[in-house]
GROMACS .gro file of C-alpha atoms in nm:
model
  358
    1UNK     CA    1   2.018   1.987  -0.406
    2UNK     CA    2   2.346   1.872  -0.536
    3UNK     CA    3   2.665   1.857  -0.347
    4UNK     CA    4   2.858   2.138  -0.474
    5UNK     CA    5   2.499   2.355  -0.385
    6UNK     CA    6   2.548   2.249   0.027
    7UNK     CA    7   2.914   2.387   0.033
    8UNK     CA    8   2.800   2.692  -0.072
    9UNK     CA    9   2.846   2.947   0.189
   10UNK     CA   10   2.477   3.083   0.070
   11UNK     CA   11   2.304   2.720   0.166
   12UNK     CA   12   2.448   2.750   0.525
   13UNK     CA   13   2.331   3.160   0.539
   14UNK     CA   14   1.984   3.052   0.427
   15UNK     CA   15   1.696   3.075   0.672
   16UNK     CA   16   1.439   2.808   0.442
   17UNK     CA   17   1.352   2.486   0.572
   18UNK     CA   18   1.524   2.177   0.404
   19UNK     CA   19   1.492   1.794   0.472
   20UNK     CA   20   1.770   1.624   0.311
   21UNK     CA   21   1.704   1.338   0.062
   22UNK     CA   22   1.349   1.400   0.033
   23UNK     CA   23   1.088   1.682  -0.008
   24UNK     CA   24   0.983   1.860   0.321
   25UNK     CA   25   0.662   1.715   0.436
   26UNK     CA   26   0.354   1.885   0.457
   27UNK     CA   27   0.328   2.059   0.780
   28UNK     CA   28   0.020   2.248   0.925
   29UNK     CA   29   0.177   2.617   1.052
   30UNK     CA   30   0.488   2.761   1.022
   31UNK     CA   31   0.797   2.622   1.002
   32UNK     CA   32   1.156   2.751   1.094
   33UNK     CA   33   1.441   2.786   0.831
   34UNK     CA   34   1.582   2.428   0.982
   35UNK     CA   35   1.770   2.161   0.862
   36UNK     CA   36   1.545   1.839   0.876
   37UNK     CA   37   1.624   1.509   0.943
   38UNK     CA   38   1.355   1.212   0.879
   39UNK     CA   39   1.380   0.991   1.203
   40UNK     CA   40   1.147   0.700   1.403
   41UNK     CA   41   1.121   0.610   1.733
   42UNK     CA   42   1.046   0.302   1.883
   43UNK     CA   43   0.653   0.336   1.766
   44UNK     CA   44   0.751   0.369   1.392
   45UNK     CA   45   0.584   0.667   1.383
   46UNK     CA   46   0.778   0.889   1.156
   47UNK     CA   47   0.901   1.222   1.288
   48UNK     CA   48   1.169   1.493   1.139
   49UNK     CA   49   1.442   1.611   1.394
   50UNK     CA   50   1.496   2.024   1.322
   51UNK     CA   51   1.847   2.148   1.354
   52UNK     CA   52   1.991   2.529   1.266
   53UNK     CA   53   2.246   2.536   1.064
   54UNK     CA   54   2.433   2.718   1.314
   55UNK     CA   55   2.415   2.423   1.553
   56UNK     CA   56   2.538   2.179   1.262
   57UNK     CA   57   2.842   2.405   1.206
   58UNK     CA   58   2.913   2.427   1.577
   59UNK     CA   59   2.896   2.007   1.620
   60UNK     CA   60   3.123   2.031   1.300
   61UNK     CA   61   3.362   2.266   1.440
   62UNK     CA   62   3.399   2.061   1.751
   63UNK     CA   63   3.453   1.715   1.565
   64UNK     CA   64   3.726   1.883   1.352
   65UNK     CA   65   3.917   2.046   1.652
   66UNK     CA   66   3.867   1.670   1.854
   67UNK     CA   67   4.016   1.495   1.539
   68UNK     CA   68   4.278   1.777   1.488
   69UNK     CA   69   4.103   1.785   1.077
   70UNK     CA   70   4.290   2.062   0.864
   71UNK     CA   71   4.210   2.204   0.571
   72UNK     CA   72   4.396   2.025   0.323
   73UNK     CA   73   4.249   1.676   0.496
   74UNK     CA   74   3.981   1.492   0.275
   75UNK     CA   75   3.672   1.415   0.474
   76UNK     CA   76   3.475   1.048   0.310
   77UNK     CA   77   3.130   1.009   0.327
   78UNK     CA   78   3.009   0.660   0.331
   79UNK     CA   79   2.670   0.733   0.513
   80UNK     CA   80   2.384   0.865   0.288
   81UNK     CA   81   2.326   1.241   0.369
   82UNK     CA   82   2.011   1.213   0.464
   83UNK     CA   83   2.137   1.095   0.770
   84UNK     CA   84   2.293   1.320   1.014
   85UNK     CA   85   2.611   1.120   1.026
   86UNK     CA   86   2.660   1.160   0.665
   87UNK     CA   87   2.554   1.500   0.650
   88UNK     CA   88   2.746   1.584   0.931
   89UNK     CA   89   3.077   1.518   0.723
   90UNK     CA   90   3.006   1.743   0.456
   91UNK     CA   91   2.959   1.997   0.729
   92UNK     CA   92   3.285   1.947   0.900
   93UNK     CA   93   3.414   1.961   0.506
   94UNK     CA   94   3.301   2.287   0.490
   95UNK     CA   95   3.348   2.424   0.824
   96UNK     CA   96   3.757   2.316   0.788
   97UNK     CA   97   3.773   2.425   0.418
   98UNK     CA   98   3.889   2.072   0.326
   99UNK     CA   99   3.798   1.812   0.018
  100UNK     CA  100   3.487   1.620   0.068
  101UNK     CA  101   3.452   1.282  -0.111
  102UNK     CA  102   3.156   1.082  -0.174
  103UNK     CA  103   3.135   0.721  -0.224
  104UNK     CA  104   2.840   0.648  -0.453
  105UNK     CA  105   2.653   0.296  -0.517
  106UNK     CA  106   2.599   0.006  -0.283
  107UNK     CA  107   2.790  -0.079   0.040
  108UNK     CA  108   3.037  -0.337  -0.040
  109UNK     CA  109   3.380  -0.375   0.220
  110UNK     CA  110   3.632  -0.364  -0.116
  111UNK     CA  111   3.486  -0.119  -0.333
  112UNK     CA  112   3.485   0.131  -0.056
  113UNK     CA  113   3.791   0.036   0.067
  114UNK     CA  114   3.955   0.101  -0.313
  115UNK     CA  115   3.796   0.420  -0.302
  116UNK     CA  116   3.938   0.528   0.002
  117UNK     CA  117   4.258   0.447  -0.127
  118UNK     CA  118   4.217   0.656  -0.424
  119UNK     CA  119   4.075   0.959  -0.336
  120UNK     CA  120   4.339   0.932  -0.014
  121UNK     CA  121   4.057   0.976   0.221
  122UNK     CA  122   4.164   1.108   0.576
  123UNK     CA  123   3.854   1.089   0.774
  124UNK     CA  124   3.581   0.866   0.687
  125UNK     CA  125   3.267   0.799   0.965
  126UNK     CA  126   3.144   0.402   0.949
  127UNK     CA  127   2.903   0.210   1.140
  128UNK     CA  128   2.982  -0.120   1.338
  129UNK     CA  129   2.874  -0.348   1.042
  130UNK     CA  130   3.069  -0.177   0.792
  131UNK     CA  131   3.345  -0.212   1.059
  132UNK     CA  132   3.249  -0.612   1.072
  133UNK     CA  133   3.268  -0.635   0.689
  134UNK     CA  134   3.641  -0.491   0.634
  135UNK     CA  135   3.745  -0.691   0.900
  136UNK     CA  136   3.581  -0.980   0.772
  137UNK     CA  137   3.720  -0.967   0.442
  138UNK     CA  138   4.062  -0.919   0.602
  139UNK     CA  139   4.111  -0.575   0.436
  140UNK     CA  140   4.366  -0.334   0.548
  141UNK     CA  141   4.345   0.037   0.575
  142UNK     CA  142   4.429   0.280   0.339
  143UNK     CA  143   4.741   0.418   0.416
  144UNK     CA  144   4.614   0.762   0.412
  145UNK     CA  145   4.327   0.719   0.662
  146UNK     CA  146   4.349   0.860   0.969
  147UNK     CA  147   4.045   0.854   1.172
  148UNK     CA  148   3.724   0.611   1.134
  149UNK     CA  149   3.481   0.755   1.405
  150UNK     CA  150   3.251   0.483   1.459
  151UNK     CA  151   2.868   0.562   1.560
  152UNK     CA  152   2.506   0.447   1.508
  153UNK     CA  153   2.560   0.183   1.807
  154UNK     CA  154   2.873   0.026   1.989
  155UNK     CA  155   3.170  -0.123   1.840
  156UNK     CA  156   3.235  -0.457   2.011
  157UNK     CA  157   3.619  -0.437   2.211
  158UNK     CA  158   3.701  -0.775   1.995
  159UNK     CA  159   3.567  -0.600   1.653
  160UNK     CA  160   3.749  -0.260   1.713
  161UNK     CA  161   4.088  -0.456   1.845
  162UNK     CA  162   4.045  -0.677   1.509
  163UNK     CA  163   4.008  -0.359   1.333
  164UNK     CA  164   4.279  -0.218   1.447
  165UNK     CA  165   4.511  -0.500   1.380
  166UNK     CA  166   4.411  -0.439   1.039
  167UNK     CA  167   4.539  -0.067   1.065
  168UNK     CA  168   4.145   0.077   1.067
  169UNK     CA  169   4.227   0.388   1.292
  170UNK     CA  170   3.860   0.331   1.490
  171UNK     CA  171   3.734   0.550   1.734
  172UNK     CA  172   3.418   0.467   1.910
  173UNK     CA  173   3.144   0.752   1.951
  174UNK     CA  174   2.835   0.839   2.097
  175UNK     CA  175   2.594   1.023   1.912
  176UNK     CA  176   2.224   1.118   1.810
  177UNK     CA  177   2.015   1.333   1.567
  178UNK     CA  178   1.863   1.530   1.822
  179UNK     CA  179   2.279   1.623   1.917
  180UNK     CA  180   2.344   1.712   1.548
  181UNK     CA  181   2.582   1.448   1.532
  182UNK     CA  182   2.846   1.322   1.847
  183UNK     CA  183   2.778   1.373   2.171
  184UNK     CA  184   3.133   1.165   2.278
  185UNK     CA  185   3.415   1.008   2.106
  186UNK     CA  186   3.702   0.906   2.168
  187UNK     CA  187   4.044   1.090   2.129
  188UNK     CA  188   4.326   1.035   1.872
  189UNK     CA  189   4.586   0.930   2.140
  190UNK     CA  190   4.364   0.633   2.221
  191UNK     CA  191   4.480   0.444   1.897
  192UNK     CA  192   4.791   0.363   2.072
  193UNK     CA  193   4.593   0.174   2.327
  194UNK     CA  194   4.411  -0.129   2.300
  195UNK     CA  195   4.067  -0.079   2.174
  196UNK     CA  196   3.768  -0.024   2.478
  197UNK     CA  197   3.435   0.086   2.376
  198UNK     CA  198   3.366   0.233   2.672
  199UNK     CA  199   3.412   0.462   2.856
  200UNK     CA  200   3.385   0.766   2.580
  201UNK     CA  201   3.528   1.126   2.674
  202UNK     CA  202   3.241   1.372   2.613
  203UNK     CA  203   3.292   1.659   2.355
  204UNK     CA  204   3.347   2.022   2.490
  205UNK     CA  205   3.058   2.123   2.357
  206UNK     CA  206   2.827   1.941   2.540
  207UNK     CA  207   2.704   1.951   2.910
  208UNK     CA  208   2.580   1.568   3.019
  209UNK     CA  209   2.396   1.503   3.332
  210UNK     CA  210   2.262   1.172   3.467
  211UNK     CA  211   1.938   1.172   3.623
  212UNK     CA  212   1.833   0.971   3.946
  213UNK     CA  213   1.697   0.679   3.733
  214UNK     CA  214   2.011   0.678   3.510
  215UNK     CA  215   1.893   0.816   3.200
  216UNK     CA  216   2.127   1.080   2.998
  217UNK     CA  217   2.016   1.442   2.975
  218UNK     CA  218   2.209   1.666   2.783
  219UNK     CA  219   2.239   2.057   2.679
  220UNK     CA  220   2.474   2.241   2.463
  221UNK     CA  221   2.487   2.472   2.149
  222UNK     CA  222   2.428   2.169   1.848
  223UNK     CA  223   2.140   2.070   2.036
  224UNK     CA  224   1.793   2.047   1.777
  225UNK     CA  225   1.563   2.346   1.803
  226UNK     CA  226   1.241   2.152   1.762
  227UNK     CA  227   1.120   1.852   1.569
  228UNK     CA  228   0.792   1.797   1.309
  229UNK     CA  229   0.566   1.538   1.449
  230UNK     CA  230   0.200   1.381   1.384
  231UNK     CA  231  -0.054   1.561   1.640
  232UNK     CA  232  -0.420   1.475   1.625
  233UNK     CA  233  -0.358   1.355   1.258
  234UNK     CA  234  -0.149   1.610   1.120
  235UNK     CA  235   0.180   1.704   1.126
  236UNK     CA  236   0.303   1.986   1.307
  237UNK     CA  237   0.628   2.186   1.422
  238UNK     CA  238   0.705   2.187   1.792
  239UNK     CA  239   0.983   2.383   1.931
  240UNK     CA  240   1.208   2.215   2.193
  241UNK     CA  241   1.089   2.287   2.522
  242UNK     CA  242   1.344   2.379   2.777
  243UNK     CA  243   1.770   2.406   2.711
  244UNK     CA  244   1.825   2.037   2.749
  245UNK     CA  245   1.706   1.709   2.589
  246UNK     CA  246   1.615   1.382   2.796
  247UNK     CA  247   1.722   1.084   2.586
  248UNK     CA  248   1.640   0.727   2.631
  249UNK     CA  249   1.964   0.600   2.682
  250UNK     CA  250   2.076   0.483   3.007
  251UNK     CA  251   2.459   0.553   3.119
  252UNK     CA  252   2.722   0.575   3.392
  253UNK     CA  253   2.937   0.920   3.380
  254UNK     CA  254   3.265   0.896   3.502
  255UNK     CA  255   3.601   1.149   3.461
  256UNK     CA  256   3.696   0.965   3.152
  257UNK     CA  257   3.390   1.021   3.005
  258UNK     CA  258   3.018   0.829   2.924
  259UNK     CA  259   2.973   0.445   2.911
  260UNK     CA  260   2.589   0.358   2.761
  261UNK     CA  261   2.414   0.064   2.900
  262UNK     CA  262   2.145   0.075   2.716
  263UNK     CA  263   1.786   0.211   2.661
  264UNK     CA  264   1.518   0.268   2.909
  265UNK     CA  265   1.246   0.188   2.631
  266UNK     CA  266   1.445  -0.160   2.617
  267UNK     CA  267   1.334  -0.250   2.961
  268UNK     CA  268   1.024  -0.472   3.017
  269UNK     CA  269   0.825  -0.617   3.294
  270UNK     CA  270   0.802  -1.011   3.295
  271UNK     CA  271   0.631  -1.181   3.591
  272UNK     CA  272   0.680  -0.828   3.778
  273UNK     CA  273   1.061  -0.796   3.723
  274UNK     CA  274   1.251  -0.503   3.567
  275UNK     CA  275   1.446  -0.740   3.233
  276UNK     CA  276   1.661  -0.536   3.027
  277UNK     CA  277   1.680  -0.695   2.690
  278UNK     CA  278   2.016  -0.505   2.634
  279UNK     CA  279   2.151  -0.723   2.910
  280UNK     CA  280   1.996  -1.034   2.799
  281UNK     CA  281   2.155  -0.981   2.412
  282UNK     CA  282   2.510  -0.927   2.601
  283UNK     CA  283   2.500  -1.235   2.809
  284UNK     CA  284   2.334  -1.470   2.523
  285UNK     CA  285   2.636  -1.333   2.290
  286UNK     CA  286   2.689  -1.225   1.933
  287UNK     CA  287   2.387  -1.262   1.645
  288UNK     CA  288   2.115  -1.253   1.855
  289UNK     CA  289   1.820  -1.017   1.900
  290UNK     CA  290   1.528  -1.008   2.208
  291UNK     CA  291   1.213  -0.886   2.176
  292UNK     CA  292   0.963  -0.865   2.451
  293UNK     CA  293   0.583  -0.942   2.292
  294UNK     CA  294   0.291  -0.897   2.561
  295UNK     CA  295   0.151  -1.185   2.743
  296UNK     CA  296  -0.124  -1.193   2.937
  297UNK     CA  297  -0.010  -1.368   3.218
  298UNK     CA  298   0.369  -1.292   3.241
  299UNK     CA  299   0.355  -0.915   3.131
  300UNK     CA  300   0.583  -0.966   2.853
  301UNK     CA  301   0.692  -1.284   2.704
  302UNK     CA  302   1.076  -1.279   2.569
  303UNK     CA  303   1.133  -1.410   2.251
  304UNK     CA  304   1.486  -1.487   2.048
  305UNK     CA  305   1.612  -1.458   1.722
  306UNK     CA  306   1.951  -1.589   1.644
  307UNK     CA  307   2.109  -1.755   1.346
  308UNK     CA  308   2.309  -2.003   1.533
  309UNK     CA  309   2.264  -2.372   1.451
  310UNK     CA  310   2.341  -2.444   1.835
  311UNK     CA  311   1.999  -2.171   1.907
  312UNK     CA  312   1.841  -2.436   2.114
  313UNK     CA  313   2.184  -2.570   2.319
  314UNK     CA  314   2.272  -2.185   2.400
  315UNK     CA  315   1.874  -2.112   2.503
  316UNK     CA  316   1.866  -2.424   2.741
  317UNK     CA  317   2.216  -2.336   2.916
  318UNK     CA  318   2.137  -1.983   2.940
  319UNK     CA  319   1.773  -2.082   3.097
  320UNK     CA  320   1.961  -2.334   3.346
  321UNK     CA  321   2.137  -2.020   3.495
  322UNK     CA  322   1.904  -1.773   3.558
  323UNK     CA  323   1.569  -1.716   3.710
  324UNK     CA  324   1.217  -1.754   3.548
  325UNK     CA  325   1.152  -1.351   3.451
  326UNK     CA  326   1.533  -1.378   3.255
  327UNK     CA  327   1.453  -1.703   3.057
  328UNK     CA  328   1.393  -1.737   2.699
  329UNK     CA  329   1.010  -1.842   2.650
  330UNK     CA  330   1.055  -1.894   2.278
  331UNK     CA  331   1.320  -1.886   2.018
  332UNK     CA  332   1.368  -1.913   1.645
  333UNK     CA  333   1.643  -1.920   1.427
  334UNK     CA  334   1.639  -1.714   1.124
  335UNK     CA  335   1.854  -1.689   0.796
  336UNK     CA  336   1.985  -1.340   0.883
  337UNK     CA  337   1.900  -1.058   1.177
  338UNK     CA  338   1.650  -0.776   1.066
  339UNK     CA  339   1.864  -0.439   1.052
  340UNK     CA  340   1.835  -0.121   0.919
  341UNK     CA  341   1.995   0.054   0.618
  342UNK     CA  342   2.275   0.179   0.851
  343UNK     CA  343   2.318  -0.167   1.021
  344UNK     CA  344   2.134  -0.098   1.313
  345UNK     CA  345   1.934  -0.419   1.491
  346UNK     CA  346   1.554  -0.379   1.325
  347UNK     CA  347   1.375  -0.478   1.649
  348UNK     CA  348   0.991  -0.366   1.446
  349UNK     CA  349   1.080  -0.599   1.211
  350UNK     CA  350   1.202  -0.842   1.397
  351UNK     CA  351   0.853  -0.838   1.596
  352UNK     CA  352   0.707  -0.869   1.190
  353UNK     CA  353   0.891  -1.168   1.177
  354UNK     CA  354   0.796  -1.349   1.484
  355UNK     CA  355   0.414  -1.275   1.398
  356UNK     CA  356   0.460  -1.409   1.073
  357UNK     CA  357   0.706  -1.732   1.187
  358UNK     CA  358   0.438  -1.807   1.469
   0.00000   0.00000   0.00000
């Protein structure tokens, strides 16, 4: 479907199911008229998250109000439209009656920066990898740019400050496909302070609740309606159960907002102790990836991938400071860490790399 058709009011009034960037999967039984975004969980099994058009427009309206978007602004899309972060840009432009511009071609920081300058883009979401590349190239922000909401992962404090020093108006956010995009986003007035990734203010259309074990539960009008997934060998649509959704993210909820601590499914048992792999990666420093692999004796074996020439010394120093369950048992130096097309660390591919290198 062409972008011009997606901006037609008729598309947003339609009750037909649709999947951006792909054909609708063949599903057993009836499927409601939702927009379906394909994702894959920790198992790698594909699923399609379905959101009502009204939910996507509710999210769009909330983001537009949060960022002060007007009809005279220009939204820029650097993310693919089959991803909720890219599709959300189109929804926001439609909701605000503003202009929409899309960057075509392979990601390149210089080309993207020049494109934003030429198109006079005011608002343009990005992922941390793109911010890293812009900073590494020492590119200054285009003059018209007012906000860059960074999603798809946490933007480290040092990188966020470096980006702001080059004029990039980066705002940390937290969201997911099940929420139609953003759940929490920094406010524009925070651009006047030093960048800090957390806490992030919760947006007005969401209610967030931490569970006793620290996981985040969300409810609100932009929540997904259901999903298509494989059940007993067949793809079936399953409506959401209940009015809220329990995420796999561990968070700290404060008056100032939420801080994401990691994922519940990133905790493994080693020698009977619960080890948080996200915490390990933060301790070990940048450009590392830690995975847990099944081990008959320990329960899990901790394996490190790193691009650092001095990885052996880093591992030795780390292991000398921590108790047995938190020690790295194996490490491998690699030319690059595996990433998804949106720049997130690809942990399933990391496991395959380890198996091939072992």
